[in-house]
Each structure stands twice: as structure tokens, then as C-alpha cells.
Amino acid sequence: MDRGFDVIVLGVGGMGSAAAHHLAARGARVLGLERFGPVHRQGSSHGGSRIIRQSYFEGSAYVPLLLRSYELFERLERETGRDITLLCGGLMLGRPDSQAVAGSLHSATVWDLPHEMLDAAEIRRRFPTLAPDDDEVALHERRAGLVRPEETVAAQLERATAAGAQLRFDEPVTDWEVTAGGVRVRTATGGVYTAGHLVVTPGAWAPSVLAGLGVPFTVERQIIHWFEPTDGTAAYAPERQPIYIWEKAGTPSQVYGFPAIDGPDGGVKVAFFRRGQPCDPETIDRTVHPEEVAEMAEHAGRLLPTLPGRPLRSVTCMYTTTPDEHFVIAPHPAHREVTVACGFSGHGFKFVPVVGEILADLALDGETGHPIELFDPRRFEAARL
């Protein structure tokens, strides 16, 4: 088969733009196809900020990938001159036996990551915006902070293009197939493209684009909010306010938030982690309702009494979640010509650059030196039997 490209990347949001960047940088002929425009707000890679941290409560197996991801974020900043990361420190708060605290401490101990354990009094003294209960503690990690998703995607698209990748936007893929010697991809605009390999990074469209993968994805509607604190944003400046994840005992989800990074009128961002409702990416309700804002204000106010002074704005995004909340990054079990990366379950963006590196490894070399055994989609086969 006459292959038009070495690799086609289906979806060039966070993960796909990283894949296109790394593939093109290695000299591959790359085509990136995206159903929306560049750096869009219809999926999961928007909202101004994402938490980055290394003392990972989701599992210590993630830490080597995080260490590499930090290196690649720093390299991307140097190469593009963009302001992508801000290491303002971070707090994982809750009772000592909570996942946020105990899981973070386990990862920090296993990998010898610098950290401090703070009791409630010390938290309140050092970070006056926070008012934890007396029985709550925190792991403080100085290397935690935030990454700007829109800047990251824009930087990766810029680097991919500079390295020769062809990127086509507003061109939804309608179907793909494996043929003799490669893959063929068709789009809604009538395009037909061929390549030796296909990388599928579909975000919230994974259930339809990868229907044959056998992974029971759930797409969830999530909401992020910005409030104007009662006393203004000065106390929430990055040099005073860390990122935080708070696991309140007896509640079904965590609350996470950021310092004020958008100036005195930009407010402070806060959201629930894992409090979404199932949705379809084609029909998601993008209106945020007053009762949803009120619920966020009530919960955030328990930890940060001055934060929910006045709501400024709220927007929706989507998580694409697997049953065990671990990622899917692997060669497609049925097609060696296809590599998939999806199901990032609400905690994937901090891994964007290293996932791009992994996808380039798998597409060009058929293997990677990074530890990705945890992310094999075949782990769900037993549940289906």
C-alpha cells in the first residue's frame, strides 16, 4: 500500500498534540486530525490550570512517569518560551487515613520524594486561607503546582508544525480501518488518508471511536468554578497560596483548587474531583446551573471560608473514566498498526508530555522503556467473562 504518512494521530488535544510533537521531532511524516479547532474548549484540555504533583495518591507506579513529565514540561517551556508551569507548592489534605494523605505519603516514601507532614494548626499558620478541622493533616510538596493546559497544547502544536507535522482542524474522523500494510482513515470532509500506523487519542469520544477496544468507559460532565474571595485575591497569590486537594471525611468526593493566577479580577478556581454525571460528548449540558454553583460554594467554604464570596464564572469539561480509574495506553490488542491512549479518568493532563513520548515509542519502535503495564486494556477482559 502506498502510505501517505508514517503516522496519523486521531485527535490533537492534550495527548494527541504531544504525540504529534514527539513523532514529528523524530522525523516521522505525521498527519494530525482534529474535529474542532486548535486549542478548543469542547473536551478535557481547557480551564486555565491543571494540578501537577509527584507524591501521587493514585498509585506509586505513576511516579516515574511524573518525574519524566516534569522534565519534558520544562523542556517544552525552554523550546517555546511559553509560561506553562508554576510550582507554587501543594497540599494533600484530609484525615491521616484518607486516600489523599495516606496515598500521597506512600508514594513520597517509596520514591524518597521531598515532603513535609503538617498538622491542622501548622496548616492554618502557614496558609491562612485554609481552615482544616483539628483532626485533619496535610502532606506538603514544594514541587507541586500547576500547568496551563491551553498553553501546553498550543506549544505542542507549534513544535509539531515546526518539525513538519501536517495538522488539519475542523475535520472529524468518521471511520478508520486496518488494511494490508497500514491503516486508512476517512473524515467528514471527504478526506481519505493512509499511513503505516494510527495513534488514537480521542478524549471523551473514546466510547464511539474505540468501541471495539472492550473498555467500559464512562464520560462524565464536570464543572470548574471561579469565585471572587470576600477579601480579594491578595491572600490567594501564588507566592502565598498552594494548590490543594482536600478529602473531607464523610463526603463522596474531593475538592481541589488553585492560587489566583489570573490577576486581581480573575478570581480563584475551585472544583469537585469525581462528582460528575454521565454524559454524551455530543449532547453534554454546557450550562452551569445556579444550584451547582451554590453546592460548590458551600463545600469550598468549609475549607476556605473567604473563597466563595462571589461567583464569577463556571464552565464544563469532561472526564473519560475507566472502571479502575487507571489509564489506557497500549497497542490496540486486535491491531498492531494502532496505538491507543485514552480513559485518563480526570487525572491525566499532568502526564501529557510523557504520554506523547510513549506514543511515539510505540508507534515507531513497537515498544517503550516507560512502565505502562498498568495501562493495558486487556485487564478488563476478566470482568467480561
mmCIF file of C-alpha atoms in Angstrom:
data_model
loop_
_atom_site.group_PDB
_atom_site.id
_atom_site.type_symbol
_atom_site.label_atom_id
_atom_site.label_comp_id
_atom_site.label_asym_id
_atom_site.label_seq_id
_atom_site.Cartn_x
_atom_site.Cartn_y
_atom_site.Cartn_z
ATOM 1 C CA MET A 1 0.000 0.000 0.000
ATOM 2 C CA ASP A 2 1.256 3.490 -0.839
ATOM 3 C CA ARG A 3 1.260 5.157 2.567
ATOM 4 C CA GLY A 4 0.701 8.898 2.549
ATOM 5 C CA PHE A 5 2.063 9.307 6.092
ATOM 6 C CA ASP A 6 4.080 7.340 8.576
ATOM 7 C CA VAL A 7 1.624 8.029 11.401
ATOM 8 C CA ILE A 8 -1.846 9.547 11.621
ATOM 9 C CA VAL A 9 -2.868 10.974 15.013
ATOM 10 C CA LEU A 10 -6.615 10.953 15.578
ATOM 11 C CA GLY A 11 -7.393 13.839 17.951
ATOM 12 C CA VAL A 12 -4.812 16.549 18.712
ATOM 13 C CA GLY A 13 -5.908 17.862 22.076
ATOM 14 C CA GLY A 14 -3.644 17.333 25.081
ATOM 15 C CA MET A 15 -2.369 13.829 24.413
ATOM 16 C CA GLY A 16 -2.633 13.955 20.627
ATOM 17 C CA SER A 17 -0.716 17.206 20.297
ATOM 18 C CA ALA A 18 2.041 15.681 22.462
ATOM 19 C CA ALA A 19 2.121 12.587 20.246
ATOM 20 C CA ALA A 20 2.291 14.685 17.066
ATOM 21 C CA HIS A 21 5.100 16.751 18.572
ATOM 22 C CA HIS A 22 7.236 13.770 19.588
ATOM 23 C CA LEU A 23 6.586 11.818 16.396
ATOM 24 C CA ALA A 24 7.450 14.711 14.111
ATOM 25 C CA ALA A 25 10.528 15.567 16.174
ATOM 26 C CA ARG A 26 11.815 12.054 15.425
ATOM 27 C CA GLY A 27 11.421 12.599 11.706
ATOM 28 C CA ALA A 28 8.125 10.792 11.124
ATOM 29 C CA ARG A 29 5.707 12.055 8.486
ATOM 30 C CA VAL A 30 2.750 12.942 10.686
ATOM 31 C CA LEU A 31 -0.845 13.897 9.990
ATOM 32 C CA GLY A 32 -2.936 15.157 12.909
ATOM 33 C CA LEU A 33 -6.723 15.230 12.548
ATOM 34 C CA GLU A 34 -8.974 17.166 14.939
ATOM 35 C CA ARG A 35 -12.756 17.501 14.929
ATOM 36 C CA PHE A 36 -12.594 21.014 16.428
ATOM 37 C CA GLY A 37 -10.252 23.962 16.045
ATOM 38 C CA PRO A 38 -6.832 24.212 17.678
ATOM 39 C CA VAL A 39 -6.763 24.586 21.489
ATOM 40 C CA HIS A 40 -10.537 24.219 21.724
ATOM 41 C CA ARG A 41 -12.790 24.090 24.800
ATOM 42 C CA GLN A 42 -15.077 21.232 23.832
ATOM 43 C CA GLY A 43 -13.210 18.394 25.547
ATOM 44 C CA SER A 44 -10.895 17.999 28.528
ATOM 45 C CA SER A 45 -7.866 20.244 27.889
ATOM 46 C CA HIS A 46 -9.073 23.687 28.928
ATOM 47 C CA GLY A 47 -9.865 25.724 32.033
ATOM 48 C CA GLY A 48 -6.633 27.646 32.554
ATOM 49 C CA SER A 49 -4.906 25.302 35.012
ATOM 50 C CA ARG A 50 -4.327 21.678 35.970
ATOM 51 C CA ILE A 51 -2.649 20.383 39.121
ATOM 52 C CA ILE A 52 0.776 18.769 38.830
ATOM 53 C CA ARG A 53 2.254 16.785 41.720
ATOM 54 C CA GLN A 54 4.659 13.923 42.304
ATOM 55 C CA SER A 55 3.559 12.383 45.649
ATOM 56 C CA TYR A 56 0.823 10.590 43.804
ATOM 57 C CA PHE A 57 -2.031 9.157 45.854
ATOM 58 C CA GLU A 58 -3.489 7.332 42.848
ATOM 59 C CA GLY A 59 -0.544 4.941 42.994
ATOM 60 C CA SER A 60 3.215 4.945 43.397
ATOM 61 C CA ALA A 61 3.574 3.254 39.991
ATOM 62 C CA TYR A 62 2.817 6.623 38.384
ATOM 63 C CA VAL A 63 5.774 8.429 39.939
ATOM 64 C CA PRO A 64 8.472 7.544 37.353
ATOM 65 C CA LEU A 65 6.187 8.859 34.622
ATOM 66 C CA LEU A 66 5.608 12.054 36.586
ATOM 67 C CA LEU A 67 9.330 12.645 37.043
ATOM 68 C CA ARG A 68 9.835 12.352 33.298
ATOM 69 C CA SER A 69 6.790 14.508 32.606
ATOM 70 C CA TYR A 70 8.236 17.318 34.724
ATOM 71 C CA GLU A 71 11.446 17.154 32.666
ATOM 72 C CA LEU A 72 9.514 17.345 29.421
ATOM 73 C CA PHE A 73 7.320 20.230 30.582
ATOM 74 C CA GLU A 74 10.479 22.161 31.436
ATOM 75 C CA ARG A 75 11.970 21.359 28.035
ATOM 76 C CA LEU A 76 8.797 22.486 26.274
ATOM 77 C CA GLU A 77 8.959 25.807 28.134
ATOM 78 C CA ARG A 78 12.577 26.328 27.099
ATOM 79 C CA GLU A 79 11.904 25.453 23.475
ATOM 80 C CA THR A 80 8.848 27.694 23.078
ATOM 81 C CA GLY A 81 9.359 30.470 25.628
ATOM 82 C CA ARG A 82 5.815 29.902 26.862
ATOM 83 C CA ASP A 83 4.756 30.172 30.514
ATOM 84 C CA ILE A 84 3.483 26.620 31.051
ATOM 85 C CA THR A 85 4.140 25.530 34.651
ATOM 86 C CA LEU A 86 4.058 27.204 38.060
ATOM 87 C CA LEU A 87 5.476 25.270 41.015
ATOM 88 C CA CYS A 88 3.729 27.035 43.888
ATOM 89 C CA GLY A 89 3.673 24.005 46.193
ATOM 90 C CA GLY A 90 0.779 21.764 47.052
ATOM 91 C CA LEU A 91 -1.182 20.357 49.990
ATOM 92 C CA MET A 92 -2.920 16.978 50.110
ATOM 93 C CA LEU A 93 -5.392 17.439 52.974
ATOM 94 C CA GLY A 94 -7.628 15.159 54.993
ATOM 95 C CA ARG A 95 -7.583 12.781 57.893
ATOM 96 C CA PRO A 96 -4.370 10.749 58.167
ATOM 97 C CA ASP A 97 -6.074 7.632 56.777
ATOM 98 C CA SER A 98 -7.665 9.390 53.787
ATOM 99 C CA GLN A 99 -6.546 8.438 50.292
ATOM 100 C CA ALA A 100 -5.314 11.970 49.619
ATOM 101 C CA VAL A 101 -2.976 11.914 52.622
ATOM 102 C CA ALA A 102 -2.060 8.247 53.084
ATOM 103 C CA GLY A 103 -1.689 7.568 49.371
ATOM 104 C CA SER A 104 0.467 10.648 48.842
ATOM 105 C CA LEU A 105 2.653 9.752 51.815
ATOM 106 C CA HIS A 106 3.109 6.217 50.485
ATOM 107 C CA SER A 107 4.324 7.452 47.087
ATOM 108 C CA ALA A 108 6.581 10.051 48.695
ATOM 109 C CA THR A 109 8.113 7.392 50.944
ATOM 110 C CA VAL A 110 8.559 4.760 48.224
ATOM 111 C CA TRP A 111 10.271 7.191 45.867
ATOM 112 C CA ASP A 112 12.040 9.325 48.500
ATOM 113 C CA LEU A 113 10.295 12.492 47.353
ATOM 114 C CA PRO A 114 10.833 15.657 49.420
ATOM 115 C CA HIS A 115 7.758 16.418 51.538
ATOM 116 C CA GLU A 116 6.535 17.626 54.912
ATOM 117 C CA MET A 117 3.678 16.472 57.098
ATOM 118 C CA LEU A 118 1.706 19.328 58.695
ATOM 119 C CA ASP A 119 -0.919 19.210 61.424
ATOM 120 C CA ALA A 120 -4.014 21.404 61.332
ATOM 121 C CA ALA A 121 -2.510 24.183 63.431
ATOM 122 C CA GLU A 122 0.559 24.403 61.200
ATOM 123 C CA ILE A 123 -1.580 24.408 58.062
ATOM 124 C CA ARG A 124 -3.628 27.322 59.387
ATOM 125 C CA ARG A 125 -0.483 29.212 60.455
ATOM 126 C CA ARG A 126 1.393 28.838 57.170
ATOM 127 C CA PHE A 127 -1.586 29.085 54.827
ATOM 128 C CA PRO A 128 -4.141 31.440 56.412
ATOM 129 C CA THR A 129 -6.782 30.954 53.706
ATOM 130 C CA LEU A 130 -7.235 27.357 54.859
ATOM 131 C CA ALA A 131 -9.251 26.269 57.893
ATOM 132 C CA PRO A 132 -8.943 22.488 58.261
ATOM 133 C CA ASP A 133 -10.569 20.627 61.115
ATOM 134 C CA ASP A 134 -8.385 19.786 64.103
ATOM 135 C CA ASP A 135 -8.197 16.112 63.136
ATOM 136 C CA GLU A 136 -7.011 16.869 59.586
ATOM 137 C CA VAL A 137 -3.412 16.905 58.361
ATOM 138 C CA ALA A 138 -1.642 17.579 55.093
ATOM 139 C CA LEU A 139 1.288 16.396 53.058
ATOM 140 C CA HIS A 140 3.069 19.470 51.722
ATOM 141 C CA GLU A 141 5.023 19.042 48.482
ATOM 142 C CA ARG A 142 7.078 22.007 47.301
ATOM 143 C CA ARG A 143 7.432 20.592 43.769
ATOM 144 C CA ALA A 144 3.658 20.515 43.263
ATOM 145 C CA GLY A 145 1.902 23.282 41.398
ATOM 146 C CA LEU A 146 0.002 23.794 38.177
ATOM 147 C CA VAL A 147 0.300 23.526 34.432
ATOM 148 C CA ARG A 148 -1.616 25.657 31.936
ATOM 149 C CA PRO A 149 -3.425 23.292 29.547
ATOM 150 C CA GLU A 150 -4.147 25.735 26.729
ATOM 151 C CA GLU A 151 -0.538 26.933 26.695
ATOM 152 C CA THR A 152 0.659 23.342 26.724
ATOM 153 C CA VAL A 153 -1.467 22.285 23.764
ATOM 154 C CA ALA A 154 -0.562 25.425 21.810
ATOM 155 C CA ALA A 155 3.139 24.838 22.475
ATOM 156 C CA GLN A 156 2.948 21.206 21.376
ATOM 157 C CA LEU A 157 1.071 22.082 18.196
ATOM 158 C CA GLU A 158 3.661 24.754 17.491
ATOM 159 C CA ARG A 159 6.533 22.312 17.932
ATOM 160 C CA ALA A 160 4.801 19.620 15.873
ATOM 161 C CA THR A 161 4.236 22.020 12.996
ATOM 162 C CA ALA A 162 7.804 23.304 13.175
ATOM 163 C CA ALA A 163 9.015 19.701 12.890
ATOM 164 C CA GLY A 164 6.937 19.111 9.762
ATOM 165 C CA ALA A 165 3.662 17.638 11.014
ATOM 166 C CA GLN A 166 0.536 18.424 8.982
ATOM 167 C CA LEU A 167 -2.356 19.379 11.291
ATOM 168 C CA ARG A 168 -5.919 19.585 9.967
ATOM 169 C CA PHE A 169 -8.623 21.054 12.150
ATOM 170 C CA ASP A 170 -12.431 21.019 11.947
ATOM 171 C CA GLU A 171 -12.137 17.662 10.206
ATOM 172 C CA PRO A 172 -13.888 14.942 12.252
ATOM 173 C CA VAL A 173 -12.877 11.349 11.574
ATOM 174 C CA THR A 174 -15.840 9.212 10.537
ATOM 175 C CA ASP A 175 -14.106 5.828 10.491
ATOM 176 C CA TRP A 176 -10.771 4.091 10.426
ATOM 177 C CA GLU A 177 -9.700 0.641 9.312
ATOM 178 C CA VAL A 178 -6.632 -1.538 9.199
ATOM 179 C CA THR A 179 -5.660 -2.599 5.701
ATOM 180 C CA ALA A 180 -2.805 -4.552 4.173
ATOM 181 C CA GLY A 181 0.342 -2.769 5.251
ATOM 182 C CA GLY A 182 -1.196 0.037 7.277
ATOM 183 C CA VAL A 183 -4.333 1.995 8.104
ATOM 184 C CA ARG A 184 -6.907 4.074 6.265
ATOM 185 C CA VAL A 185 -8.791 6.987 7.837
ATOM 186 C CA ARG A 186 -11.847 8.776 6.445
ATOM 187 C CA THR A 187 -13.165 12.143 7.547
ATOM 188 C CA ALA A 188 -16.438 14.057 7.383
ATOM 189 C CA THR A 189 -14.979 16.465 4.838
ATOM 190 C CA GLY A 190 -14.348 13.643 2.370
ATOM 191 C CA GLY A 191 -10.704 13.125 3.227
ATOM 192 C CA VAL A 192 -9.168 9.667 2.855
ATOM 193 C CA TYR A 193 -5.720 9.272 4.383
ATOM 194 C CA THR A 194 -3.335 6.336 4.674
ATOM 195 C CA ALA A 195 -0.422 5.644 6.963
ATOM 196 C CA GLY A 196 1.661 2.857 8.363
ATOM 197 C CA HIS A 197 0.374 3.463 11.885
ATOM 198 C CA LEU A 198 -2.553 5.118 13.652
ATOM 199 C CA VAL A 199 -2.419 6.760 17.085
ATOM 200 C CA VAL A 200 -5.879 7.221 18.591
ATOM 201 C CA THR A 201 -6.191 9.898 21.289
ATOM 202 C CA PRO A 202 -9.939 10.599 21.199
ATOM 203 C CA GLY A 203 -10.617 12.026 24.652
ATOM 204 C CA ALA A 204 -14.313 11.905 25.508
ATOM 205 C CA TRP A 205 -15.093 10.368 22.119
ATOM 206 C CA ALA A 206 -13.321 7.130 23.098
ATOM 207 C CA PRO A 207 -16.555 5.126 23.603
ATOM 208 C CA SER A 208 -17.509 5.598 19.945
ATOM 209 C CA VAL A 209 -14.124 5.840 18.241
ATOM 210 C CA LEU A 210 -12.786 2.807 20.148
ATOM 211 C CA ALA A 211 -15.992 0.821 20.518
ATOM 212 C CA GLY A 212 -14.174 -2.423 19.738
ATOM 213 C CA LEU A 213 -11.499 -1.952 22.393
ATOM 214 C CA GLY A 214 -13.567 -3.636 25.090
ATOM 215 C CA VAL A 215 -13.077 -0.967 27.761
ATOM 216 C CA PRO A 216 -16.256 0.178 29.561
ATOM 217 C CA PHE A 217 -15.569 3.925 29.510
ATOM 218 C CA THR A 218 -17.819 6.398 31.313
ATOM 219 C CA VAL A 219 -17.834 10.016 30.099
ATOM 220 C CA GLU A 220 -18.625 12.421 32.932
ATOM 221 C CA ARG A 221 -19.708 16.051 32.900
ATOM 222 C CA GLN A 222 -17.531 18.049 35.283
ATOM 223 C CA ILE A 223 -17.742 21.697 36.351
ATOM 224 C CA ILE A 224 -14.997 24.142 37.273
ATOM 225 C CA HIS A 225 -15.752 27.418 39.050
ATOM 226 C CA TRP A 226 -14.096 30.763 39.720
ATOM 227 C CA PHE A 227 -15.042 32.832 42.784
ATOM 228 C CA GLU A 228 -14.027 36.265 43.966
ATOM 229 C CA PRO A 229 -12.873 35.855 47.591
ATOM 230 C CA THR A 230 -14.524 38.037 50.225
ATOM 231 C CA ASP A 231 -11.306 39.954 50.922
ATOM 232 C CA GLY A 232 -9.959 39.929 47.385
ATOM 233 C CA THR A 233 -7.324 37.747 45.765
ATOM 234 C CA ALA A 234 -4.185 39.027 47.532
ATOM 235 C CA ALA A 235 -4.154 36.198 50.100
ATOM 236 C CA TYR A 236 -4.501 33.698 47.230
ATOM 237 C CA ALA A 237 -1.471 34.913 45.274
ATOM 238 C CA PRO A 238 0.804 32.042 44.100
ATOM 239 C CA GLU A 239 3.574 33.005 46.496
ATOM 240 C CA ARG A 240 1.131 32.569 49.401
ATOM 241 C CA GLN A 241 -1.434 30.010 48.277
ATOM 242 C CA PRO A 242 -0.561 26.464 47.154
ATOM 243 C CA ILE A 243 -2.667 24.145 45.070
ATOM 244 C CA TYR A 244 -4.639 21.754 47.265
ATOM 245 C CA ILE A 245 -6.699 18.588 47.180
ATOM 246 C CA TRP A 246 -8.985 18.176 50.190
ATOM 247 C CA GLU A 247 -10.657 14.914 51.104
ATOM 248 C CA LYS A 248 -13.350 15.699 53.651
ATOM 249 C CA ALA A 249 -14.383 12.686 55.729
ATOM 250 C CA GLY A 250 -17.930 11.556 55.043
ATOM 251 C CA THR A 251 -18.210 13.251 51.642
ATOM 252 C CA PRO A 252 -18.291 11.367 48.324
ATOM 253 C CA SER A 253 -15.708 13.466 46.516
ATOM 254 C CA GLN A 254 -12.651 15.647 46.914
ATOM 255 C CA VAL A 255 -12.380 19.412 46.466
ATOM 256 C CA TYR A 256 -9.352 20.838 44.696
ATOM 257 C CA GLY A 257 -8.217 24.355 43.922
ATOM 258 C CA PHE A 258 -5.542 26.792 42.858
ATOM 259 C CA PRO A 259 -3.988 30.123 43.697
ATOM 260 C CA ALA A 260 -5.162 33.283 41.935
ATOM 261 C CA ILE A 261 -3.215 33.244 38.655
ATOM 262 C CA ASP A 262 -5.445 35.496 36.520
ATOM 263 C CA GLY A 263 -4.871 38.843 38.227
ATOM 264 C CA PRO A 264 -6.960 40.672 40.842
ATOM 265 C CA ASP A 265 -10.154 40.421 38.803
ATOM 266 C CA GLY A 266 -9.713 36.821 37.674
ATOM 267 C CA GLY A 267 -10.891 35.171 40.850
ATOM 268 C CA VAL A 268 -9.808 31.821 42.267
ATOM 269 C CA LYS A 269 -10.541 28.467 40.658
ATOM 270 C CA VAL A 270 -12.043 25.559 42.615
ATOM 271 C CA ALA A 271 -13.825 22.334 41.647
ATOM 272 C CA PHE A 272 -15.019 18.941 42.772
ATOM 273 C CA PHE A 273 -12.937 15.933 41.826
ATOM 274 C CA ARG A 274 -15.116 12.957 40.849
ATOM 275 C CA ARG A 275 -18.537 14.456 41.339
ATOM 276 C CA GLY A 276 -19.616 14.360 37.702
ATOM 277 C CA GLN A 277 -22.647 12.891 35.997
ATOM 278 C CA PRO A 278 -22.548 10.576 32.968
ATOM 279 C CA CYS A 279 -22.974 12.413 29.686
ATOM 280 C CA ASP A 280 -22.582 12.120 25.940
ATOM 281 C CA PRO A 281 -19.927 14.440 24.456
ATOM 282 C CA GLU A 282 -22.295 15.300 21.607
ATOM 283 C CA THR A 283 -25.177 16.358 23.874
ATOM 284 C CA ILE A 284 -23.474 17.454 27.121
ATOM 285 C CA ASP A 285 -25.278 20.207 29.012
ATOM 286 C CA ARG A 286 -22.774 23.059 28.936
ATOM 287 C CA THR A 287 -24.953 25.356 31.031
ATOM 288 C CA VAL A 288 -23.900 25.530 34.670
ATOM 289 C CA HIS A 289 -26.978 25.904 36.873
ATOM 290 C CA PRO A 290 -27.335 28.064 40.000
ATOM 291 C CA GLU A 291 -27.741 25.091 42.321
ATOM 292 C CA GLU A 292 -24.444 23.668 41.054
ATOM 293 C CA VAL A 293 -22.644 26.915 41.847
ATOM 294 C CA ALA A 294 -24.277 27.022 45.286
ATOM 295 C CA GLU A 295 -23.190 23.460 46.064
ATOM 296 C CA MET A 296 -19.594 24.263 45.143
ATOM 297 C CA ALA A 297 -19.627 27.429 47.255
ATOM 298 C CA GLU A 298 -20.976 25.571 50.270
ATOM 299 C CA HIS A 299 -18.355 22.814 50.137
ATOM 300 C CA ALA A 300 -15.408 25.100 49.339
ATOM 301 C CA GLY A 301 -16.392 27.415 52.178
ATOM 302 C CA ARG A 302 -15.850 24.639 54.708
ATOM 303 C CA LEU A 303 -12.105 24.678 53.993
ATOM 304 C CA LEU A 304 -11.603 28.210 52.643
ATOM 305 C CA PRO A 305 -14.078 30.489 54.477
ATOM 306 C CA THR A 306 -13.297 33.582 52.383
ATOM 307 C CA LEU A 307 -13.233 31.895 48.983
ATOM 308 C CA PRO A 308 -16.878 31.699 47.852
ATOM 309 C CA GLY A 309 -17.509 35.401 48.266
ATOM 310 C CA ARG A 310 -18.997 35.972 44.806
ATOM 311 C CA PRO A 311 -19.278 33.585 41.857
ATOM 312 C CA LEU A 312 -17.583 34.903 38.724
ATOM 313 C CA ARG A 313 -17.954 32.147 36.124
ATOM 314 C CA SER A 314 -18.246 28.402 35.692
ATOM 315 C CA VAL A 315 -17.558 26.112 32.743
ATOM 316 C CA THR A 316 -17.919 22.433 31.959
ATOM 317 C CA CYS A 317 -15.377 19.861 30.862
ATOM 318 C CA MET A 318 -15.368 16.071 30.600
ATOM 319 C CA TYR A 319 -13.607 13.150 32.231
ATOM 320 C CA THR A 320 -13.373 9.846 30.368
ATOM 321 C CA THR A 321 -13.147 7.306 33.168
ATOM 322 C CA THR A 322 -12.249 3.627 33.301
ATOM 323 C CA PRO A 323 -13.695 1.310 35.975
ATOM 324 C CA ASP A 324 -10.423 1.249 37.943
ATOM 325 C CA GLU A 325 -9.596 4.912 37.170
ATOM 326 C CA HIS A 326 -6.261 3.929 35.605
ATOM 327 C CA PHE A 327 -5.300 4.967 32.077
ATOM 328 C CA VAL A 328 -5.390 3.043 28.812
ATOM 329 C CA ILE A 329 -2.082 3.378 26.918
ATOM 330 C CA ALA A 330 -1.126 0.435 24.744
ATOM 331 C CA PRO A 331 -1.016 -1.091 21.312
ATOM 332 C CA HIS A 332 -4.549 -1.993 20.287
ATOM 333 C CA PRO A 333 -4.981 -5.672 21.283
ATOM 334 C CA ALA A 334 -6.532 -6.532 17.908
ATOM 335 C CA HIS A 335 -4.451 -4.320 15.610
ATOM 336 C CA ARG A 336 -0.682 -3.978 15.838
ATOM 337 C CA GLU A 337 -0.901 -0.986 13.472
ATOM 338 C CA VAL A 338 -2.908 1.023 16.045
ATOM 339 C CA THR A 339 -1.861 2.562 19.372
ATOM 340 C CA VAL A 340 -4.432 3.957 21.817
ATOM 341 C CA ALA A 341 -4.270 6.455 24.679
ATOM 342 C CA CYS A 342 -7.498 7.293 26.468
ATOM 343 C CA GLY A 343 -9.507 6.841 29.663
ATOM 344 C CA PHE A 344 -7.383 9.285 31.648
ATOM 345 C CA SER A 345 -10.057 9.374 34.345
ATOM 346 C CA GLY A 346 -9.684 13.007 35.361
ATOM 347 C CA HIS A 347 -6.010 12.866 36.348
ATOM 348 C CA GLY A 348 -4.193 12.661 33.046
ATOM 349 C CA PHE A 349 -3.090 16.116 31.986
ATOM 350 C CA LYS A 350 -0.005 16.209 34.188
ATOM 351 C CA PHE A 351 1.261 13.258 32.116
ATOM 352 C CA VAL A 352 0.699 14.845 28.697
ATOM 353 C CA PRO A 353 4.318 15.207 27.520
ATOM 354 C CA VAL A 354 5.450 11.786 28.692
ATOM 355 C CA VAL A 355 2.392 10.158 27.120
ATOM 356 C CA GLY A 356 3.408 11.814 23.859
ATOM 357 C CA GLU A 357 6.848 10.307 24.228
ATOM 358 C CA ILE A 358 5.376 6.866 24.963
ATOM 359 C CA LEU A 359 3.060 7.031 21.960
ATOM 360 C CA ALA A 360 5.959 7.929 19.694
ATOM 361 C CA ASP A 361 7.894 4.951 21.088
ATOM 362 C CA LEU A 362 5.018 2.550 20.477
ATOM 363 C CA ALA A 363 4.171 3.851 17.005
ATOM 364 C CA LEU A 364 7.742 3.930 15.682
ATOM 365 C CA ASP A 365 9.509 1.205 17.680
ATOM 366 C CA GLY A 366 6.687 -1.062 18.811
ATOM 367 C CA GLU A 367 7.731 -0.786 22.457
ATOM 368 C CA THR A 368 8.657 1.722 25.145
ATOM 369 C CA GLY A 369 11.024 1.772 28.081
ATOM 370 C CA HIS A 370 8.456 3.558 30.224
ATOM 371 C CA PRO A 371 6.446 1.467 32.716
ATOM 372 C CA ILE A 372 2.964 1.169 31.170
ATOM 373 C CA GLU A 373 1.913 -2.351 32.198
ATOM 374 C CA LEU A 374 -0.772 -0.872 34.455
ATOM 375 C CA PHE A 375 -2.470 0.684 31.428
ATOM 376 C CA ASP A 376 -3.061 -2.423 29.300
ATOM 377 C CA PRO A 377 -6.731 -2.529 28.177
ATOM 378 C CA ARG A 378 -6.717 -6.308 28.391
ATOM 379 C CA ARG A 379 -7.045 -6.008 32.170
ATOM 380 C CA PHE A 380 -10.807 -5.645 31.650
ATOM 381 C CA GLU A 381 -11.183 -8.951 29.833
ATOM 382 C CA ALA A 382 -11.657 -10.993 33.024
ATOM 383 C CA ALA A 383 -14.525 -8.762 34.094
ATOM 384 C CA ARG A 384 -16.336 -9.509 30.835
ATOM 385 C CA LEU A 385 -16.050 -13.307 31.161
#
